Tab-separated table of C-alpha atoms in Angstrom:
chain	number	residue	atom	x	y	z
A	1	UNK	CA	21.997	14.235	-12.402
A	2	UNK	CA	19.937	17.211	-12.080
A	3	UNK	CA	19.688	17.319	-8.058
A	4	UNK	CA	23.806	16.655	-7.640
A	5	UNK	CA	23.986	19.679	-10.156
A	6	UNK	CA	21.645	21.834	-7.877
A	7	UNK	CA	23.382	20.703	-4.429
A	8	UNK	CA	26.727	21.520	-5.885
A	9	UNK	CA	25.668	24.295	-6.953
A	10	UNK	CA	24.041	25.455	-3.361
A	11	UNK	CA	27.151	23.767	-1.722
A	12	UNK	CA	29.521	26.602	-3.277
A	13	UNK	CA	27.253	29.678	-2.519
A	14	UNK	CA	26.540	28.174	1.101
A	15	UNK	CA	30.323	28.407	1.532
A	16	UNK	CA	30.988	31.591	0.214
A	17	UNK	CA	28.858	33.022	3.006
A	18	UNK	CA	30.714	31.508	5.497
A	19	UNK	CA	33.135	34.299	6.631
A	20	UNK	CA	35.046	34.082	9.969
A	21	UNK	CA	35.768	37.178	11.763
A	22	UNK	CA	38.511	37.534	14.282
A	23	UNK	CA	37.933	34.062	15.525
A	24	UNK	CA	34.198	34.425	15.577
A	25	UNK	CA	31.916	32.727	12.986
A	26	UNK	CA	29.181	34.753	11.719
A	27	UNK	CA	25.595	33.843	12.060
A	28	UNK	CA	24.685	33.005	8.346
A	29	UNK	CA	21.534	31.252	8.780
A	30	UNK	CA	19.203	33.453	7.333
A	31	UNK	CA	21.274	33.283	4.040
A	32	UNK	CA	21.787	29.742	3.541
A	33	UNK	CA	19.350	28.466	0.922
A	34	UNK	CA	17.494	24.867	1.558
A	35	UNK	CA	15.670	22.179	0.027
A	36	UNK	CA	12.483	21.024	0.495
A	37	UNK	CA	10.795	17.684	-1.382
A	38	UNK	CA	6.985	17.364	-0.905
A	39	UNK	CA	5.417	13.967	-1.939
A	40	UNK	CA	2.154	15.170	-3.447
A	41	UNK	CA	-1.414	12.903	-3.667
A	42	UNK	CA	-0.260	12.032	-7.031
A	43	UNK	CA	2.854	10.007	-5.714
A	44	UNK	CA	4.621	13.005	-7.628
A	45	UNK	CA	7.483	14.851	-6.049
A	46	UNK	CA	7.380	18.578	-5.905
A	47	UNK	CA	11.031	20.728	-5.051
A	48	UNK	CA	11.472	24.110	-3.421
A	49	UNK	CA	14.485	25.905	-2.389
A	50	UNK	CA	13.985	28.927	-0.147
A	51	UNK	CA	15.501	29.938	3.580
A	52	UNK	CA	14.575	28.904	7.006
A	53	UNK	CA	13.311	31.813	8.951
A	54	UNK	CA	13.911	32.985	12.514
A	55	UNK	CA	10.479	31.992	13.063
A	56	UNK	CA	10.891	28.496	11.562
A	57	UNK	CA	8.628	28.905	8.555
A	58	UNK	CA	10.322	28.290	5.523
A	59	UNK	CA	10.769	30.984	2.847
A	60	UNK	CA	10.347	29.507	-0.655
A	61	UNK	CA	12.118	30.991	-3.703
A	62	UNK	CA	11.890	28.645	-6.718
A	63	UNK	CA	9.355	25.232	-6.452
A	64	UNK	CA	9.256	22.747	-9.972
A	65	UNK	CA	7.873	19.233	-9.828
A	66	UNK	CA	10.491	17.204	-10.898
A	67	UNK	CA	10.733	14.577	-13.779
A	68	UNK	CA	10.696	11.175	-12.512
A	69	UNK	CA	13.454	10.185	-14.421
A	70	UNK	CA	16.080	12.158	-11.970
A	71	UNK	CA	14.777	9.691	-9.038
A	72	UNK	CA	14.146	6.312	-8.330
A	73	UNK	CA	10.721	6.261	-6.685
A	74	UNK	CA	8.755	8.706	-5.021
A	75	UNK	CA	9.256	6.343	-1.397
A	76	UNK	CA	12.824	7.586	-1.565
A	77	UNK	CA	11.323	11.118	-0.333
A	78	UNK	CA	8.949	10.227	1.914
A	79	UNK	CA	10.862	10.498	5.710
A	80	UNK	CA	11.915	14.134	4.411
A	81	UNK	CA	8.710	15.136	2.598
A	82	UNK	CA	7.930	18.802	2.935
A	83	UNK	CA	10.938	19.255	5.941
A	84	UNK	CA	13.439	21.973	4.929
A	85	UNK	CA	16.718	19.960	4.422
A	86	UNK	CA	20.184	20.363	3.324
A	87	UNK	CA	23.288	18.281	3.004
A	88	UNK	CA	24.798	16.335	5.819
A	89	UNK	CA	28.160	17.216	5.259
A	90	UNK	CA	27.892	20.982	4.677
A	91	UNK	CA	25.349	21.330	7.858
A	92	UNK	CA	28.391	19.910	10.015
A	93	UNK	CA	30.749	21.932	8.333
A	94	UNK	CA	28.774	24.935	9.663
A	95	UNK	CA	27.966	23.252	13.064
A	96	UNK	CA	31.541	22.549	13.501
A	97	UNK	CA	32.466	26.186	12.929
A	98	UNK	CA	29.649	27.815	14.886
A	99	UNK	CA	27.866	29.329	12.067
A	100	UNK	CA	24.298	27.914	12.716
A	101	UNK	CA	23.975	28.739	16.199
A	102	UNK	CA	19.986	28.800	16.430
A	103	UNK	CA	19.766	25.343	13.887
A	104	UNK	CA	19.107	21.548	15.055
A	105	UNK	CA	19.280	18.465	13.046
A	106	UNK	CA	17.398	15.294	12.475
A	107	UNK	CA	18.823	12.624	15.360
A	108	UNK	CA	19.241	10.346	11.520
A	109	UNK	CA	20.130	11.171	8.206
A	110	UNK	CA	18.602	10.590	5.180
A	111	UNK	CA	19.646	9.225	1.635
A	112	UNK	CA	18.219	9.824	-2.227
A	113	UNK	CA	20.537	7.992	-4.058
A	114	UNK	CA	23.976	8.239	-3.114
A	115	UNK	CA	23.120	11.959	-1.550
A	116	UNK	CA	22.784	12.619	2.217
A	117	UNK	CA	20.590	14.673	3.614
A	118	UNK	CA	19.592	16.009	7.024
A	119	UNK	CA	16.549	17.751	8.485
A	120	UNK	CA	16.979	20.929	9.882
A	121	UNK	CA	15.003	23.345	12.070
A	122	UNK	CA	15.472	26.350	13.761
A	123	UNK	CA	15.548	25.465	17.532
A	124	UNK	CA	12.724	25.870	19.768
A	125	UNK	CA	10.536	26.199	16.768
A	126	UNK	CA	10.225	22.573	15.474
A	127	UNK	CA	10.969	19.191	16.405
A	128	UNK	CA	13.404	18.461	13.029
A	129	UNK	CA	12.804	14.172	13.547
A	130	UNK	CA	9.848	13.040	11.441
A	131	UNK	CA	7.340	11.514	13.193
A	132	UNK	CA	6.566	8.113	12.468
A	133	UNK	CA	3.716	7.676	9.927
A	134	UNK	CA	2.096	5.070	8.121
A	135	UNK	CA	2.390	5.952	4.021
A	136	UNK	CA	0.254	2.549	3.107
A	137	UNK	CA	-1.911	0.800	5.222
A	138	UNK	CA	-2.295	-2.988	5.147
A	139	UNK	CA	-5.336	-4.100	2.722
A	140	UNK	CA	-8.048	-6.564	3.819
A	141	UNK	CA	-7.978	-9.751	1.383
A	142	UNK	CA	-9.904	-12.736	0.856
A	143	UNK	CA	-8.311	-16.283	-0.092
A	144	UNK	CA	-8.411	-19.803	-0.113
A	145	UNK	CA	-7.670	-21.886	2.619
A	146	UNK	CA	-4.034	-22.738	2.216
A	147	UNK	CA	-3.151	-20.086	0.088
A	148	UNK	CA	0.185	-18.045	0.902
A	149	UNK	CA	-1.068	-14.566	2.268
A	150	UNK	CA	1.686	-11.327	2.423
A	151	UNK	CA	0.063	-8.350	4.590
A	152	UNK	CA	2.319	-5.181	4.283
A	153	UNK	CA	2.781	-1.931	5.469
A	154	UNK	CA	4.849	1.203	4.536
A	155	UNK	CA	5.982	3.490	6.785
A	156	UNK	CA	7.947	6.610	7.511
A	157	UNK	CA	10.968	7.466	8.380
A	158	UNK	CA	12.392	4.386	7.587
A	159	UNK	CA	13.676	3.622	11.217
A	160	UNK	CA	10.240	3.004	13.084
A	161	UNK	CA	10.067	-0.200	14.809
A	162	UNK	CA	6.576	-2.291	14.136
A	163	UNK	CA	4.416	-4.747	15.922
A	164	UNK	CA	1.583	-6.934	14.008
A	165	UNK	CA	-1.328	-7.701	16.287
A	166	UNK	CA	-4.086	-10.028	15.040
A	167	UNK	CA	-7.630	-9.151	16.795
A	168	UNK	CA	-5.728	-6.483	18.591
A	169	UNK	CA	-3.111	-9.329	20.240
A	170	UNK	CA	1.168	-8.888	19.434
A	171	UNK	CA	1.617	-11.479	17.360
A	172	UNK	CA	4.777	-12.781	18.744
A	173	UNK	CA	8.531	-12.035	16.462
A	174	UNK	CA	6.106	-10.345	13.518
A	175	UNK	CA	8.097	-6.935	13.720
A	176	UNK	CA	8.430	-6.054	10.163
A	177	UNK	CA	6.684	-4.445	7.398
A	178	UNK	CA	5.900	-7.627	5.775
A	179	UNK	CA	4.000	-10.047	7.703
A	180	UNK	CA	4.015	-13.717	5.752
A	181	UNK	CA	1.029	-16.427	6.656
A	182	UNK	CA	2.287	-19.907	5.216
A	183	UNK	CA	-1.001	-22.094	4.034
A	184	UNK	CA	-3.713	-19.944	5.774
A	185	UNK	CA	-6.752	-21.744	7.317
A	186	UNK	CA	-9.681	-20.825	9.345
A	187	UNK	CA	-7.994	-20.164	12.606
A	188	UNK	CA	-6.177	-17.224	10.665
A	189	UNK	CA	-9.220	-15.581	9.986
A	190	UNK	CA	-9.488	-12.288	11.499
A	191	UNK	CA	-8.787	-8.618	11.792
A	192	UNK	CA	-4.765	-7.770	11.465
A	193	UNK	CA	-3.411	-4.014	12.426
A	194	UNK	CA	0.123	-3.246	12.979
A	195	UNK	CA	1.977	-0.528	15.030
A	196	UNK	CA	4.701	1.706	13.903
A	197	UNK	CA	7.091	3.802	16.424
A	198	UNK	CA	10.105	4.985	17.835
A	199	UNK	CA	10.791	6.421	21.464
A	200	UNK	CA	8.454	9.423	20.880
A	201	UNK	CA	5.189	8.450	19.438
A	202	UNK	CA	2.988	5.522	18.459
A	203	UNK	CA	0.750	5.061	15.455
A	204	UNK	CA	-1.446	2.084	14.513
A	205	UNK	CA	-3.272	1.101	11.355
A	206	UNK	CA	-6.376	0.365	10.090
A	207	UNK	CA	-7.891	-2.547	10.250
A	208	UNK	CA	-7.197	-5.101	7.457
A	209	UNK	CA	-9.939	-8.576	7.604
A	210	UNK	CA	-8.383	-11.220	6.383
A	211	UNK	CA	-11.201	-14.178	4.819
A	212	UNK	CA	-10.089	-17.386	4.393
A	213	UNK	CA	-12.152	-19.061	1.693
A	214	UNK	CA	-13.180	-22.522	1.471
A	215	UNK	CA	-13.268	-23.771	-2.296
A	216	UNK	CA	-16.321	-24.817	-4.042
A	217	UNK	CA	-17.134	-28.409	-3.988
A	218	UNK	CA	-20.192	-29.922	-5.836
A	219	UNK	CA	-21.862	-32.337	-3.121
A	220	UNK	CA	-25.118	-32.902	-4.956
A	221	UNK	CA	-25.372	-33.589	-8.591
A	222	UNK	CA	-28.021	-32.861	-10.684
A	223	UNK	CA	-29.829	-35.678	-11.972
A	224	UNK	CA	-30.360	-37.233	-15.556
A	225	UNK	CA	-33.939	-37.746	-16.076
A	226	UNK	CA	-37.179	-38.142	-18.491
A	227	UNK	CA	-40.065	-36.127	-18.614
A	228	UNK	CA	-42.781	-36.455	-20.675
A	229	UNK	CA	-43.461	-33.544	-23.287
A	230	UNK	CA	-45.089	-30.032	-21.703
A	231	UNK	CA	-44.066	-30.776	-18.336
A	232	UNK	CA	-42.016	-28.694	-16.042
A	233	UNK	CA	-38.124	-30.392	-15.747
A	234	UNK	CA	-36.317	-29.522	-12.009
A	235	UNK	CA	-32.409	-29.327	-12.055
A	236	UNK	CA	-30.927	-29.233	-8.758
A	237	UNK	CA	-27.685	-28.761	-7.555
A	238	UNK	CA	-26.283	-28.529	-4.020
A	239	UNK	CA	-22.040	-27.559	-3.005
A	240	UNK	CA	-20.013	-26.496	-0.270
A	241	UNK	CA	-17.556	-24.070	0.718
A	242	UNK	CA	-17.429	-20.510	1.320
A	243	UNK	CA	-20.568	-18.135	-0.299
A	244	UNK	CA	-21.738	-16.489	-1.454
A	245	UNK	CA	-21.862	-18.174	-4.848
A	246	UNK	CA	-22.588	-17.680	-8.246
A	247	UNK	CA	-23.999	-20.197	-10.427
A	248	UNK	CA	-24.191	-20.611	-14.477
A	249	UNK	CA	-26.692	-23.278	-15.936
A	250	UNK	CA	-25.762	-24.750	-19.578
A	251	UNK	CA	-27.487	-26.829	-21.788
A	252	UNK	CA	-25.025	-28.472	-24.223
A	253	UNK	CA	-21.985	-26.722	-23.452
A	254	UNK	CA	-23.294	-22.946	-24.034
A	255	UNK	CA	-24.615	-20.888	-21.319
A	256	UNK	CA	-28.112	-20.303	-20.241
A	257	UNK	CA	-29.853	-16.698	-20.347
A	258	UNK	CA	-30.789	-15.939	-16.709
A	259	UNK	CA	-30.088	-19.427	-15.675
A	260	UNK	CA	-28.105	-18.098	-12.471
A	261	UNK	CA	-29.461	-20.063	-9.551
A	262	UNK	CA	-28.675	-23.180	-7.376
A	263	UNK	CA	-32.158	-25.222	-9.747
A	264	UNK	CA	-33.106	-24.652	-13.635
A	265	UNK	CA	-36.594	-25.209	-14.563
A	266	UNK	CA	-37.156	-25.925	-18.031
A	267	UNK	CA	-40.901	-24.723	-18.284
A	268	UNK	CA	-43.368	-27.029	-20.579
A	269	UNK	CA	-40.347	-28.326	-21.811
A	270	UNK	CA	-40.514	-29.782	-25.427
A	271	UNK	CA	-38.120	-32.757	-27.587
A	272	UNK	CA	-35.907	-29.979	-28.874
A	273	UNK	CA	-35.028	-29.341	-24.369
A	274	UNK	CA	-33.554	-32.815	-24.619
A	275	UNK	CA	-29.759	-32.678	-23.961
A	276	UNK	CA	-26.891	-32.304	-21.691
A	277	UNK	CA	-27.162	-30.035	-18.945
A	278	UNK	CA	-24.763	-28.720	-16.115
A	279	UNK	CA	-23.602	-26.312	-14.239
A	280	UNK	CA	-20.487	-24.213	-13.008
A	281	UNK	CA	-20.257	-22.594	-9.020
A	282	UNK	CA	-18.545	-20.205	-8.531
A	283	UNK	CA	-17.169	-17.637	-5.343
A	284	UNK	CA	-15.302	-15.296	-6.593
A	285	UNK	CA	-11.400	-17.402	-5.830
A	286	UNK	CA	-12.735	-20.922	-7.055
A	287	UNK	CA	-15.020	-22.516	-9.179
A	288	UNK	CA	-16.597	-26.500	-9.322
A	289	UNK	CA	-18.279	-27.880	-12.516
A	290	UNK	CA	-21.029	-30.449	-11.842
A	291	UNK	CA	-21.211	-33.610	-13.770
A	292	UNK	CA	-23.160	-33.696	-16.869
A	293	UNK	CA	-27.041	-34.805	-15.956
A	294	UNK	CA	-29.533	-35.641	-19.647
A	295	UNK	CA	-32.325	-34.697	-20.127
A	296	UNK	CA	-35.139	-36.418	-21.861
A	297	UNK	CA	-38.080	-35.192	-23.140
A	298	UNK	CA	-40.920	-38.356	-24.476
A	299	UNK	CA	-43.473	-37.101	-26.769
């Protein structure tokens, strides 16, 4: 894999600088070359090496966005994107033998693939924990009543605790990333945010509505009827459920031009009008048919 290569590679040069002196470590941190993965607006992943100076800005010496084949998904990078990191191993090797004096970790470490990494800083100069942020936020939806609803949230680094709150109230045990609503009805209507933190800082979402939808019900058919020749014929139809609704006349199974409203008036309507007529309701998550209503037009 590319990356191993590369952090093998930087592993061995790392070590090479580490020279002990008289039973006094040496001060290498200016020379030890770090990584740094930036998630970019394009869910691409871009990688720099460079150095971490005094000052804590990092130094960069070679940046490539890399193929997505040498990584799962571009989530894997998010809790480290655009920190300065380095192995987990090698930056205790150093710790242990006093060669980062003026360096601080991340409190956790973090994994892409089978490779850990820490966040480093130079001390005094930056707080090396991420800060919890929210990657995705939840998305408003609109279902049927007794429909299975999944509200979600991502969030980074991946060990932020979360609260759901539904029109701004803790909804009581929903404390993970995935909130699940069994069968939804009306009383689950509402406004849904969720909270993401650790002991240091707090950040909420937006807003997501959730709609619960009633389905389309035809409660009023339109009628069979006759009407004599060049008179005007009234179709009617009345429903229920949730609106707003869209409605298609048809007059023997093909569909109307501009026929689009709750009545059809046939205008002066002549013997070749005569037929089948019905309709189909619609709001956007379910749709009702009505029942066939004739026409009859007597010369």
């Amino acid at each position: 894999m590319k990356i191993a290569c590369r952090l093998i590679a930087i592993f061995t040069v790392a070590l090479s600088l580490w020279i002990p002196k008289e039973g006094k470590a040496l001060d290498v941190s200016s020379s030890v070359i770090l990584d740094r993965y930036t998630v970019l607006a394009n869910y691409a992943v871009r990688y720099e090496s460079g150095y971490l100076l005094k000052n804590g800005q990092f130094k960069v010496i070679t940046s490539e966005i890399l193929d997505p084949i040498f990584y799962d998904s571009w989530l894997d990078f998010a809790d480290i994107s655009g920190r300065p990191v380095m192995l987990a191993d090698l930056y205790e090797g150093y710790k242990f033998n006093g060669v980062l004096p003026h360096w601080v970790r991340s409190r956790d470490s973090f994994f892409i693939g089978y490779i850990e990494y820490v966040i480093v800083a130079v001390k005094g100069k930056g707080d090396p924990n991420p800060v919890p942020m929210i990657i995705t936020q939840p998305r408003s939806q609109r279902v049927l009543a007794g429909d299975y609803v999944r509200l979600f949230v991502d969030a980074a680094p991946v060990y932020v605790s979360c609260q759901w709150y539904f029109n701004n109230r803790p909804i009581p045990d929903a404390t993970d990333f995935i909130l699940d609503i069994e069968s939804v009805n009306k009383a689950d209507a509402g406004l849904y945010s969720v909270a993401v933190f650790d002991n240091r800082k707090r950040v909420v979402s937006k807003k997501a509505k959730l709609t619960v939808v009633d389905p389309v019900s035809i409660k009023t058919q339109p009628k069979s009827q006759t009407v004599k020749s060049r008179k005007n014929v009234a179709l009617r139809v009345a429903v229920a459920g949730t609106g707003p609704f869209k409605y298609q006349w048809y007059f023997k199974d093909q569909p109307i031009a501009r026929a689009t409203k709750s009545f059809y008036t046939i205008k002066k309507a002549k013997p070749s009008d005569s037929g089948w007529y019905s309709v189909v309701v619609d709001n956007g998550l379910s749709s009702a048919e009505s029942a066939d209503a004739f026409v009859t037009i007597a010369p």
